[in-house]
Coordinates of C-alpha atoms and ligand atoms in Angstrom, one line a residue:
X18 CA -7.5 23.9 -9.3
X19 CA -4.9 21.5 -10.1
X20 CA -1.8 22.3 -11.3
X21 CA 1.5 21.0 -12.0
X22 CA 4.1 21.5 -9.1
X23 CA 6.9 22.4 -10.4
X24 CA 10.6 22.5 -8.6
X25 CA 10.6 26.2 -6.6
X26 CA 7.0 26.5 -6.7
X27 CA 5.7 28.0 -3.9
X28 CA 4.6 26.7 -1.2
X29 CA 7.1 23.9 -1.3
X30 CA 5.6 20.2 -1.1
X31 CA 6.8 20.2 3.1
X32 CA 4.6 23.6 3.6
X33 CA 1.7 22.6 2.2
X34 CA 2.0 19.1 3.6
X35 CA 3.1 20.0 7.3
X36 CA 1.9 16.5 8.1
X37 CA 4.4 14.7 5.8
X38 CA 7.5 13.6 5.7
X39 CA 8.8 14.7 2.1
X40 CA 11.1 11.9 0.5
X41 CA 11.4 13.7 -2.8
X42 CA 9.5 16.8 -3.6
X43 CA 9.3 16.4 -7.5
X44 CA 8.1 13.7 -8.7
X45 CA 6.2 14.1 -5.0
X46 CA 6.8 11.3 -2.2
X47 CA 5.8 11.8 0.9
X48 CA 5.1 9.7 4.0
X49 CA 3.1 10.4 7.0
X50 CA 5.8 12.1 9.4
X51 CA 4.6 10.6 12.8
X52 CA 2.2 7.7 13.9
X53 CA 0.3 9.9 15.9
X54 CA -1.3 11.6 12.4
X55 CA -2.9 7.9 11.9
X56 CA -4.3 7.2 15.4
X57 CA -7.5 7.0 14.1
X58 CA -9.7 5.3 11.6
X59 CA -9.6 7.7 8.8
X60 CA -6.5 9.7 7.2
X61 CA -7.9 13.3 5.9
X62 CA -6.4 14.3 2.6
X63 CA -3.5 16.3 3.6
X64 CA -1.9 14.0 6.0
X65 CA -2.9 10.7 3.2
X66 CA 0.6 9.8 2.2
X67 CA 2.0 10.6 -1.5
X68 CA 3.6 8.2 -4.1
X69 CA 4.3 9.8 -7.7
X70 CA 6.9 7.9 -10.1
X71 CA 6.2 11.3 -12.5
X72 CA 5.4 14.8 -11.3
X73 CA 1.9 15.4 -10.4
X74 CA 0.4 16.7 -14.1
X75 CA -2.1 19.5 -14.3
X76 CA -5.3 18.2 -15.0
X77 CA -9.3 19.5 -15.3
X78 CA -12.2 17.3 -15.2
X79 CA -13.5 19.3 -18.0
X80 CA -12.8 17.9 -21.0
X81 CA -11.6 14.9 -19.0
X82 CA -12.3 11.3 -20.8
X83 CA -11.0 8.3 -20.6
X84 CA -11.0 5.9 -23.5
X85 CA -11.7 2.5 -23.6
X86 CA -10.4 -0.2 -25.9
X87 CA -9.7 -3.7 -26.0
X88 CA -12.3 -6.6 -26.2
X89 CA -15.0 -3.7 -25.4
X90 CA -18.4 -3.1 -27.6
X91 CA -18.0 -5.8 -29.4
X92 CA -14.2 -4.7 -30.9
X93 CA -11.2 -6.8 -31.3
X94 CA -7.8 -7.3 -29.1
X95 CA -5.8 -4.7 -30.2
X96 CA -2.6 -2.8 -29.1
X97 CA -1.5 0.4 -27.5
X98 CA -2.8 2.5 -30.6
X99 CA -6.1 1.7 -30.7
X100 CA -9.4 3.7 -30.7
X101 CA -12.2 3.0 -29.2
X102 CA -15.0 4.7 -27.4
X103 CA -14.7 7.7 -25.0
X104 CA -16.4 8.3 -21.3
X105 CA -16.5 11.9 -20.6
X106 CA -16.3 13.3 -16.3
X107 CA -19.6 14.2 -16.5
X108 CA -21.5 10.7 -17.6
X109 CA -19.0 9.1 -15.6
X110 CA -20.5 11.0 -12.9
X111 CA -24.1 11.1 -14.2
X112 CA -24.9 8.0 -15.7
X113 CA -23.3 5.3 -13.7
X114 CA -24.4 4.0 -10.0
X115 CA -22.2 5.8 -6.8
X116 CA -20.4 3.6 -5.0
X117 CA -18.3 4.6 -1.8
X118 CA -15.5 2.7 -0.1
X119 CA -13.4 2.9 2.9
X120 CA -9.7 1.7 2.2
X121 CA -6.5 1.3 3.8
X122 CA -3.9 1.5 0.8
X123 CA -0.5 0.8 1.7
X124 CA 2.5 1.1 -0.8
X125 CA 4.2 -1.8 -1.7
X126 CA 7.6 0.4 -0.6
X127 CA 6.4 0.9 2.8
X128 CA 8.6 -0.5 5.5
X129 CA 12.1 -0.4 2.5
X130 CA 14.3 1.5 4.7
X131 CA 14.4 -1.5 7.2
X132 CA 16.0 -3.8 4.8
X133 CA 19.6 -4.6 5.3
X134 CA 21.8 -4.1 2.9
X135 CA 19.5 -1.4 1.6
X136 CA 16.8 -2.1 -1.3
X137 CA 16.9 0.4 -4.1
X138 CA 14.3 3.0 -4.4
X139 CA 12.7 5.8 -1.9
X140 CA 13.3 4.7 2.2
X141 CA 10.1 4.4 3.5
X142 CA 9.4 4.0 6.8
X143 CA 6.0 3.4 8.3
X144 CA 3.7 6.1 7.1
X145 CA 3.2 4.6 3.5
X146 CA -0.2 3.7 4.4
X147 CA -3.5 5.8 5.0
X148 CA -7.4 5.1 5.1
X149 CA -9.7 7.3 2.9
X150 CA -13.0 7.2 2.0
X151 CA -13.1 6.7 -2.3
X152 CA -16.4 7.6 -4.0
X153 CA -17.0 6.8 -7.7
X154 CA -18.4 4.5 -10.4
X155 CA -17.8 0.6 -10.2
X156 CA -15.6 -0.3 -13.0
X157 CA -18.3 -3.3 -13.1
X158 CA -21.3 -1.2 -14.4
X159 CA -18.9 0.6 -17.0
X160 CA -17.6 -3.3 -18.2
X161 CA -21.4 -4.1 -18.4
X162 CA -22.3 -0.9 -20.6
X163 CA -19.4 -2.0 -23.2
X164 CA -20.0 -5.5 -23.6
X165 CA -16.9 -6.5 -21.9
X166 CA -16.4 -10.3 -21.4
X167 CA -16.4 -12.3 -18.5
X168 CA -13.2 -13.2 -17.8
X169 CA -9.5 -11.4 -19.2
X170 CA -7.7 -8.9 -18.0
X171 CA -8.2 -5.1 -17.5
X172 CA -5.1 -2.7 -18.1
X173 CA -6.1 0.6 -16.3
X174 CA -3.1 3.5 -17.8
X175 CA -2.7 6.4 -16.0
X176 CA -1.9 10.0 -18.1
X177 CA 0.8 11.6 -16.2
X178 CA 3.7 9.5 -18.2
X179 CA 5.4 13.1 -19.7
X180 CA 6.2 11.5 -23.6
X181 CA 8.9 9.2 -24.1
X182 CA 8.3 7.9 -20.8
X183 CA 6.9 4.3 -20.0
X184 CA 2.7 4.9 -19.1
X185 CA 1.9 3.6 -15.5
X186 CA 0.0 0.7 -16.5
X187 CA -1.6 -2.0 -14.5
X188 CA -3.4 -5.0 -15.3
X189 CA -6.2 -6.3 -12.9
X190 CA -7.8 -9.8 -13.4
X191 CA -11.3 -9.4 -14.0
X192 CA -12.6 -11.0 -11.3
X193 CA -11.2 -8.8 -8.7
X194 CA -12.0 -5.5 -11.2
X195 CA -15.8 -6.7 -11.4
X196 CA -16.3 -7.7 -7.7
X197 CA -14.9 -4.1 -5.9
X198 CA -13.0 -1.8 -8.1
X199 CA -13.9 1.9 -8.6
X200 CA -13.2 4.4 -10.4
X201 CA -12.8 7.2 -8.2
X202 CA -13.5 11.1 -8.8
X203 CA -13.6 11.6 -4.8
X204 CA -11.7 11.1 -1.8
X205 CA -13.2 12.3 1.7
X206 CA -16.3 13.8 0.3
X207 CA -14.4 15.9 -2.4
X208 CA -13.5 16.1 -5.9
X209 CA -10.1 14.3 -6.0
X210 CA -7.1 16.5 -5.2
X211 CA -4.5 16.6 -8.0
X212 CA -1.7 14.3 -6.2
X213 CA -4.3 11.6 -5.5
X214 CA -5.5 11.4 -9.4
X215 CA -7.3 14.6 -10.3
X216 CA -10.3 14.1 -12.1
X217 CA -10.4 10.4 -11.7
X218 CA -7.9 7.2 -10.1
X219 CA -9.0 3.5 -10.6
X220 CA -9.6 2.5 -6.6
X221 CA -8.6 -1.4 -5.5
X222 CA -10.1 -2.3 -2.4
X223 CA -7.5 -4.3 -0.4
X224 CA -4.8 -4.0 -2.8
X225 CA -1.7 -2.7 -2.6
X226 CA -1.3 1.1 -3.8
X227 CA 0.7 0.7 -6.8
X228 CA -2.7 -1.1 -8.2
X229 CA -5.2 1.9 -8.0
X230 CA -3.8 4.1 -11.0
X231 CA -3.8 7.5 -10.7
X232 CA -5.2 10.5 -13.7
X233 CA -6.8 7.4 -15.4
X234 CA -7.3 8.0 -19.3
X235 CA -7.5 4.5 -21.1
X236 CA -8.9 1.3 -20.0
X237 CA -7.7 -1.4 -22.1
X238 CA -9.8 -4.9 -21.8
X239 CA -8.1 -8.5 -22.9
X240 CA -7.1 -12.0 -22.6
X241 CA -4.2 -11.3 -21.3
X242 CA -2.0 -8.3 -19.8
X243 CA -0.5 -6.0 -22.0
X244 CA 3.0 -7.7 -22.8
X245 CA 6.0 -8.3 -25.1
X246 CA 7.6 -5.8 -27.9
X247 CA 4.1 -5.0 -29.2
X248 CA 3.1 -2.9 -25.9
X249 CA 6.8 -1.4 -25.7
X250 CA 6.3 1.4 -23.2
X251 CA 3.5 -0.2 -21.1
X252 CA 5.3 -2.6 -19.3
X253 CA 7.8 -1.7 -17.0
X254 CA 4.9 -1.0 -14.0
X255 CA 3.5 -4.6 -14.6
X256 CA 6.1 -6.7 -15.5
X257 CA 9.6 -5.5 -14.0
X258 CA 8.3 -3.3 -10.9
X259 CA 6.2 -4.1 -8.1
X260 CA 7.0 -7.9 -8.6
X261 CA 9.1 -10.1 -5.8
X262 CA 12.7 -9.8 -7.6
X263 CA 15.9 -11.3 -6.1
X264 CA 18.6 -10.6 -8.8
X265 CA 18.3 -7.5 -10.7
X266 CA 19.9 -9.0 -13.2
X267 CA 17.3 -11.3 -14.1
X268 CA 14.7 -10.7 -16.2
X269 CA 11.4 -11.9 -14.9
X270 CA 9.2 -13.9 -17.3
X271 CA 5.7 -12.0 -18.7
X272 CA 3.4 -13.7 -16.7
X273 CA 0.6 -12.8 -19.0
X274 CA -2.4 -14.8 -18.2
X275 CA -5.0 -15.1 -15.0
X276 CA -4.0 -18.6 -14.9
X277 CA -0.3 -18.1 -14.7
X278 CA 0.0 -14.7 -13.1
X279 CA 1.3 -15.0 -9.6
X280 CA 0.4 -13.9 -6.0
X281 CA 2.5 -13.5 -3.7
X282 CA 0.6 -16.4 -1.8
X283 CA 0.5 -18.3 -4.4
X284 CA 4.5 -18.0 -4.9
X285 CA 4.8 -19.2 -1.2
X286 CA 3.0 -22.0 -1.4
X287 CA 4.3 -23.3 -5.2
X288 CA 7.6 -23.2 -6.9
X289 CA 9.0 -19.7 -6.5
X290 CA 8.5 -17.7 -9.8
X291 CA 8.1 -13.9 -9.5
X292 CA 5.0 -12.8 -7.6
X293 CA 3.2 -9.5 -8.4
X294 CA 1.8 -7.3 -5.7
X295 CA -1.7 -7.4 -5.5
X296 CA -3.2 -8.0 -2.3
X297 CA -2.0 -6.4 1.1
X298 CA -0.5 -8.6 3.9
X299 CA -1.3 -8.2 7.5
X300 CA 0.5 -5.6 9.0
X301 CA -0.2 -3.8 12.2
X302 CA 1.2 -0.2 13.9
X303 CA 1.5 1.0 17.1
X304 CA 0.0 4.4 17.5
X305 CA 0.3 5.3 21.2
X306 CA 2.2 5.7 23.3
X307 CA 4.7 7.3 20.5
X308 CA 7.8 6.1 19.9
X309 CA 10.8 7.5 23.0
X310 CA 7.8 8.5 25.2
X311 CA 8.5 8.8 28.5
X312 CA 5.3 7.5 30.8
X313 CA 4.0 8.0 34.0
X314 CA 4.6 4.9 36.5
X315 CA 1.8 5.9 38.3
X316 CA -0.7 5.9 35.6
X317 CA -2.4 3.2 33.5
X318 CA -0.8 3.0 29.9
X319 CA -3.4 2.9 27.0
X320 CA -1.4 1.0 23.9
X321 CA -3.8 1.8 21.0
X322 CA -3.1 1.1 17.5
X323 CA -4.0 0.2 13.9
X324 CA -4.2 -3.2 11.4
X325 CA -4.9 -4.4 8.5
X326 CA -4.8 -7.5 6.0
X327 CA -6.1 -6.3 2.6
X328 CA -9.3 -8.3 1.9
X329 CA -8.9 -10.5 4.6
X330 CA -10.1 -9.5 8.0
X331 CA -7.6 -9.6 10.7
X332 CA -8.4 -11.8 13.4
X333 CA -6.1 -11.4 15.9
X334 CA -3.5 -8.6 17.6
X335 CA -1.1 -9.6 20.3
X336 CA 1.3 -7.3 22.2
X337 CA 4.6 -8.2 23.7
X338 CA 6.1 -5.9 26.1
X339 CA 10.2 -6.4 26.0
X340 CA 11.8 -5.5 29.4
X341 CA 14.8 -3.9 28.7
X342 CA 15.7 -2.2 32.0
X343 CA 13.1 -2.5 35.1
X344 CA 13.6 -2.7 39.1
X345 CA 12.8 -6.0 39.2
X346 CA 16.0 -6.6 36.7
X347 CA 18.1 -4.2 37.6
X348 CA 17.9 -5.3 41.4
X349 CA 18.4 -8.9 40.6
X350 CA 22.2 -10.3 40.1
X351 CA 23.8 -10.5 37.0
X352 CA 22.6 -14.1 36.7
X353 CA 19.2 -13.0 36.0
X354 CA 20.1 -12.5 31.9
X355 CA 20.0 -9.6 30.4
X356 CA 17.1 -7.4 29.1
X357 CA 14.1 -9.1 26.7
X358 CA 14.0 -7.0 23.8
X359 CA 10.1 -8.4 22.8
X360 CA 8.7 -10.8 20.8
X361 CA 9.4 -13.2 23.7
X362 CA 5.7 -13.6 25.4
X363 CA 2.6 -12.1 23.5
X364 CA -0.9 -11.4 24.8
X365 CA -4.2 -10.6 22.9
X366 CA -5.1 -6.7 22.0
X367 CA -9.0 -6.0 21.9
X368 CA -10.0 -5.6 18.9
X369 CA -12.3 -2.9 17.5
X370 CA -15.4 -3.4 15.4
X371 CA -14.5 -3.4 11.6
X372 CA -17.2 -0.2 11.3
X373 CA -15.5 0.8 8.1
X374 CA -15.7 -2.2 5.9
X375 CA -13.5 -5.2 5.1
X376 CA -11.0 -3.0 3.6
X377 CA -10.2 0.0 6.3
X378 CA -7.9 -1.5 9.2
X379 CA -9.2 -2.2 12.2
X380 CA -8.2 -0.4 16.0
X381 CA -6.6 -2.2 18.3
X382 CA -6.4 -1.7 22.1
X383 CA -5.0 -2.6 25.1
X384 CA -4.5 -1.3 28.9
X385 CA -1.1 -1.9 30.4
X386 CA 0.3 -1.2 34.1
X387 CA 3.8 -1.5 34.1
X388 CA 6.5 -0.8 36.5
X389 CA 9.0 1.8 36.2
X390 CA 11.8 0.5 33.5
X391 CA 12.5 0.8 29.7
X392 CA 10.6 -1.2 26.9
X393 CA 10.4 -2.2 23.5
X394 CA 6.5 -2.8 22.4
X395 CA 5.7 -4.8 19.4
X396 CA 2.5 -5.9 18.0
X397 CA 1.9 -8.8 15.2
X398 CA -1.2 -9.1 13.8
X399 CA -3.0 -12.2 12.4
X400 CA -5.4 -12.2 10.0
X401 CA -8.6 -14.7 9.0
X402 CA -6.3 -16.8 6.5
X403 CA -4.0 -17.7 9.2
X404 CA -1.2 -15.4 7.7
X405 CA 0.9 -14.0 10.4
X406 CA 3.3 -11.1 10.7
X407 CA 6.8 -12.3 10.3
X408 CA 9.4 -10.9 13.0
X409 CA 12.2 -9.6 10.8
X410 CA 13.5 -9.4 7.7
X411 CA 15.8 -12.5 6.1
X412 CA 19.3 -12.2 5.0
X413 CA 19.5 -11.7 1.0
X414 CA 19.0 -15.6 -0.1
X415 CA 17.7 -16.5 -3.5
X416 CA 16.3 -19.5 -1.7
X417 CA 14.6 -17.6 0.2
X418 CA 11.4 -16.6 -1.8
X419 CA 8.5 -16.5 1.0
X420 CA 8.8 -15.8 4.6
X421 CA 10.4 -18.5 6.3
X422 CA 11.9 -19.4 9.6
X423 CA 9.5 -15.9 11.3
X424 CA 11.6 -14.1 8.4
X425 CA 10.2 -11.5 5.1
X426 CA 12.2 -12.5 2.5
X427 CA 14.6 -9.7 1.2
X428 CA 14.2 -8.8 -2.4
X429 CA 16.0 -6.6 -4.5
X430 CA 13.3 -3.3 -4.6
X431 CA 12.4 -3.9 -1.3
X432 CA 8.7 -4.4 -1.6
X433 CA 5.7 -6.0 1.0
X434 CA 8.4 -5.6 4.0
X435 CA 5.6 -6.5 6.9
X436 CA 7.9 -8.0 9.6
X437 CA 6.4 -6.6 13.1
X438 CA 10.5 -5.7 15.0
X439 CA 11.4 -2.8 12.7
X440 CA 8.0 -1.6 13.5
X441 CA 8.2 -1.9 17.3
X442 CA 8.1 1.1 19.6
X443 CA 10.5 1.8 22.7
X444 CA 9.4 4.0 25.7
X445 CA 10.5 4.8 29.7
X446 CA 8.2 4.3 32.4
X447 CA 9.1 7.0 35.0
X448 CA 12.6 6.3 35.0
X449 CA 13.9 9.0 37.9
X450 CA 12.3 5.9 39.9
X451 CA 14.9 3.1 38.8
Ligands
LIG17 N1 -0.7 7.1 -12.8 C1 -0.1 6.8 -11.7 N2 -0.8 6.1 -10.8 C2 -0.2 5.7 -9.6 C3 1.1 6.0 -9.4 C4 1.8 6.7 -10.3 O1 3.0 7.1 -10.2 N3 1.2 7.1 -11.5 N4 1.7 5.5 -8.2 C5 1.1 4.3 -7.6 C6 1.6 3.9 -6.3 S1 3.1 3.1 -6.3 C7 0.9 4.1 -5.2 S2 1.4 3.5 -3.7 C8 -0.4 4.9 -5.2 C9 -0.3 6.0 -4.2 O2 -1.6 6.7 -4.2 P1 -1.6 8.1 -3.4 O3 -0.5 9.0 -3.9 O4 -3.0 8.7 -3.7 O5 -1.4 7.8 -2.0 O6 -0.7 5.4 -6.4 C10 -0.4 4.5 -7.5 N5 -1.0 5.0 -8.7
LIG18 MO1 3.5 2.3 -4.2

C-alpha cells in the first residue's frame, strides 16, 4: 500500500529504484540513470522518472474524494474555502467513461544541469522524461456532469502540500482540459503507485510534467486562474514557478486570463512577457550506441533513439556525426583543420510509426558505417510546426527571451532547456586501428 517514505526508511529511494538516478531522496527526485533504460517506446513504473516538491504522502483510495468547486452545478466563483460537491474513487471509477493514453511527460527541469552559470533548483540531466500508459476518466465527462461552463479555467490542487505549505496548484485552460485531460487512477495497467499520485493524478497529454498534478483532491472551475491575495497559498506553482523568468528579482505579473496567459510560443513570437510551461518542445535522445562506447570498425553501427514534441508530431530527425579523430584526419597534414565536433553536416534518421498516439515520442533510426576514429553524435529533431531544436544554450541576456541565433534562452530556474549539443553522445570506433 502506499505509504509515506520517510528519511531512513528502508529500502532507501536508490534500492528500490535501482533504475534511477536519486537527486534527493526526500522530497523524492529521481531521474532515469542511463539512456539505455528508455530505448524503447514505453517506460515501466520503476524506471518512470520522479519529481516531488513535498514528500510522497500516504494515501488510500478508500475514502479518497476529490471536491469540486468553482463555477460547477450551477454555484458561484468562489475562493480557496469553498464547498462544493464530492467525487468519491469508486464513481470516479464506476460511473464515468475509461479513457487510456500513451504519454511522454518530460519535466520542465530536464536538461538544468547544462546551463551555464548554473540555474537554481535540482540538476537534471536527460532522464526527466518517460512514456507511460495513463488510464482514467476524462476530466470532460466529469465538467459535463457538474454543469461546468464552456470556457474559464480549471485549477486542479494536489493534497500532498504538508499545512502551512503553498498547495501545488495548476490552472489548465478549458479548452485543452475538455479536449484530452484525464484524471488518472492507473499507470501501466495498475492502480497508481504512491510517487506517481496514488489514488488519482490529473494526466495532460503533451504537456509538460509540472501540469499533470499529482494526489488530486479539489478541482476548482473559473474565469480566471486562481490569483492575487485572496488565493494566498495557491499561487506560487502557477504564477512564480514553472514560468520563463530572467531576473529573480522581478516579480512576474498574474497572468490570469485565457486571453492573456502566455505560451511559451506565444512569448516568442510577441513582446516578451513571462511564458508559462504548458506544452513540450521538440526534443530528441540518443539511445544507442551509449554514451563512451567503444564500437567495432568492422561492424555496421545501429544509432537508435527517441523524440518527441508534445502535441505536435515530430516530423523530422537528422543525425550529424562529428569527426573528432579518424585515419583520414589524423594522416592528413596539419592543414587539414582540426576535428568537427557535429552539428556541422546533418542527414535524415528513419522515423518510426507514431503506434502510440500523438503524445508518446516517436523511434528513430539510422545505420551508420564508419571508419575507425572518435565521434561526437547529435540528433535535432523537427517537429510538424516547423519548431526546431536549438544547438546550445544562450549566454544569460534579458534580451534574450526565445531561442535565437540556434540558441535556448537561459533563464533563471532553468526550465524547457531542449538545445540538441548538451545532449550529444561521444564514442570510439575500434581505435587500436588509428
Ligand atoms: N501534487 C503534486 N503534483 C505534481 C508535483 C508535485 O510536486 N506535487 N510535481 C509535478 C512535476 S514538476 C512533475 S515533472 C510531475 C512528475 O510526475 P511523476 O513523478 O509521476 O514523474 O508531477 C507533477 N505533479
Ligand atoms: Mo517538473
Amino acid at each position: 500500500m502506499p505509504r509515506e517514505r520517510r528519511p531512513g526508511d528502508e529500502p532507501p529511494l536508490d534500492e528500490e529504484f535501482p533504475s534511477l538516478r536519486v537527486l534527493s531522496a526526500s522530497p523524492e527526485n529521481a531521474e532515469v540513470a542511463s539512456r539505455t533504460a528508455l530505448d524503447g517506446l514505453l517506460t515501466s513504473v520503476g524506471t518512470h522518472y520522479i519529481r516531488n516538491h513535498y514528500p510522497t504522502p500516504e494515501t488510500e483510495a478508500e475514502g479518497w474524494t476529490i471536491s469540486l468547486t468553482g463555477l460547477l452545478d450551477g454555484s458561484g466563483e468562489t475562493g480557496p474555502n469553498a464547498d462544493g460537491p464530492v467525487v468519491e474513487m469508486d464513481e470516479l471509477r464506476e460511473d464515468y467513461p475509461t479513457e487510456s493514453v500513451v504519454h511522454t511527460m518530460e519535466c520542465s527541469g530536464n536538461g538544468r544541469a547544462f546551463f551555464e552559470p548554473d540555474a537554481e533548483g535540482h540538476q537534471w540531466t536527460d532522464g526527466a522524461v518517460s512514456t507511460a500508459v495513463w488510464t482514467g476518466t476524462p476530466v470532460q465527462a466529469l465538467l459535463d456532469e457538474y454543469d461546468a461552463p464552456a470556457e474559464g479555467w480549471v485549477a486542479v490542487m494536489g493534497g500532498d502540500a504538508p499545512e502551512g505549505e503553498e498547495v501545488f496548484c495548476r490552472s489548465l485552460p478549458m479548452g485543452k482540459v475538455r479536449v484530452d485531460c484525464v484524471l488518472a487512477y492507473e499507470m501501466n495497467g495498475r492502480p497508481l503507485p504512491a510517487d506517481h499520485g496514488h489514488p488519482v493524478r490529473l494526466l495532460v497529454p503533451g504537456w509538460f510534467g509540472n501540469n499533470s498534478v499529482k494526489w488530486v483532491d479539489r478541482i476548482h472551475v473559473a474565469d480566471s486562474m486562481p490569483t492575487g491575495e485572496k488565493w494566498e497559498g495557491y499561487t506560487k506553482y502557477q504564477q512564480l514557478e514553472y514560468r520563463l523568468r530572467f531576473d529573480d528579482d522581478e516579480d512576474p505579473e498574474e497572468l490570469a486570463t485565457v486571453e492573456t496567459a502566455d505560451t511559451y510560443e506565444q512569448m516568442m513570437a510577441d513582446e516578451p512577457r513571462h511564458a508559462y510551461f504548458f506544452d513540450q518542445l521538440p526534443k530528441s535522445l540518443i539511445t544507442a550506441p551509449a554514451d563512451g562506447a567503444t564500437l567495432s570498425a568492422d561492424e555496421t553501427v545501429e544509432i537508435r533513439g527517441l523524440a518527441w514534441a508534445g502535441e505536435t508530431p515530430v516530423e523530422r530527425v537528422e543525425l550529424s556525426m562529428g569527426v573528432r579523430k579518424s585515419r583520414a584526419l589524423s594522416s592528413q597534414s596539419e592543414a587539414s583543420n582540426a576535428s568537427d565536433d557535429g552539428g556541422e553536416t546533418w542527414s535524415d534518421a528513419d522515423l518510426g510509426e507514431p503506434a502510440l498516439g500523438r503524445y508518446a515520442w516517436r523511434r528513430f533510426r539510422a545505420e551508420w558505417n564508419p571508419e575507425p576514429g572518435e565521434y561526437r553524435l547529435l540528433a535535432r529533431a523537427t517537429d510538424a510546426k516547423g519548431r526546431v531544436q536549438p544547438a546550445r544554450i544562450a549566454e544569460p541576456d534579458p534580451e534574450q527571451t526565445g531561442i535565437a541565433g540556434d540558441a535556448y534562452p537561459w533563464n533563471t530556474q532553468g526550465y524547457g532547456n531542449n538545445a540538441h549539443r548538451p545532449l550529444g553522445v561521444s564514442v570510439t570506433v575500434g581505435l587500436d586501428e588509428i
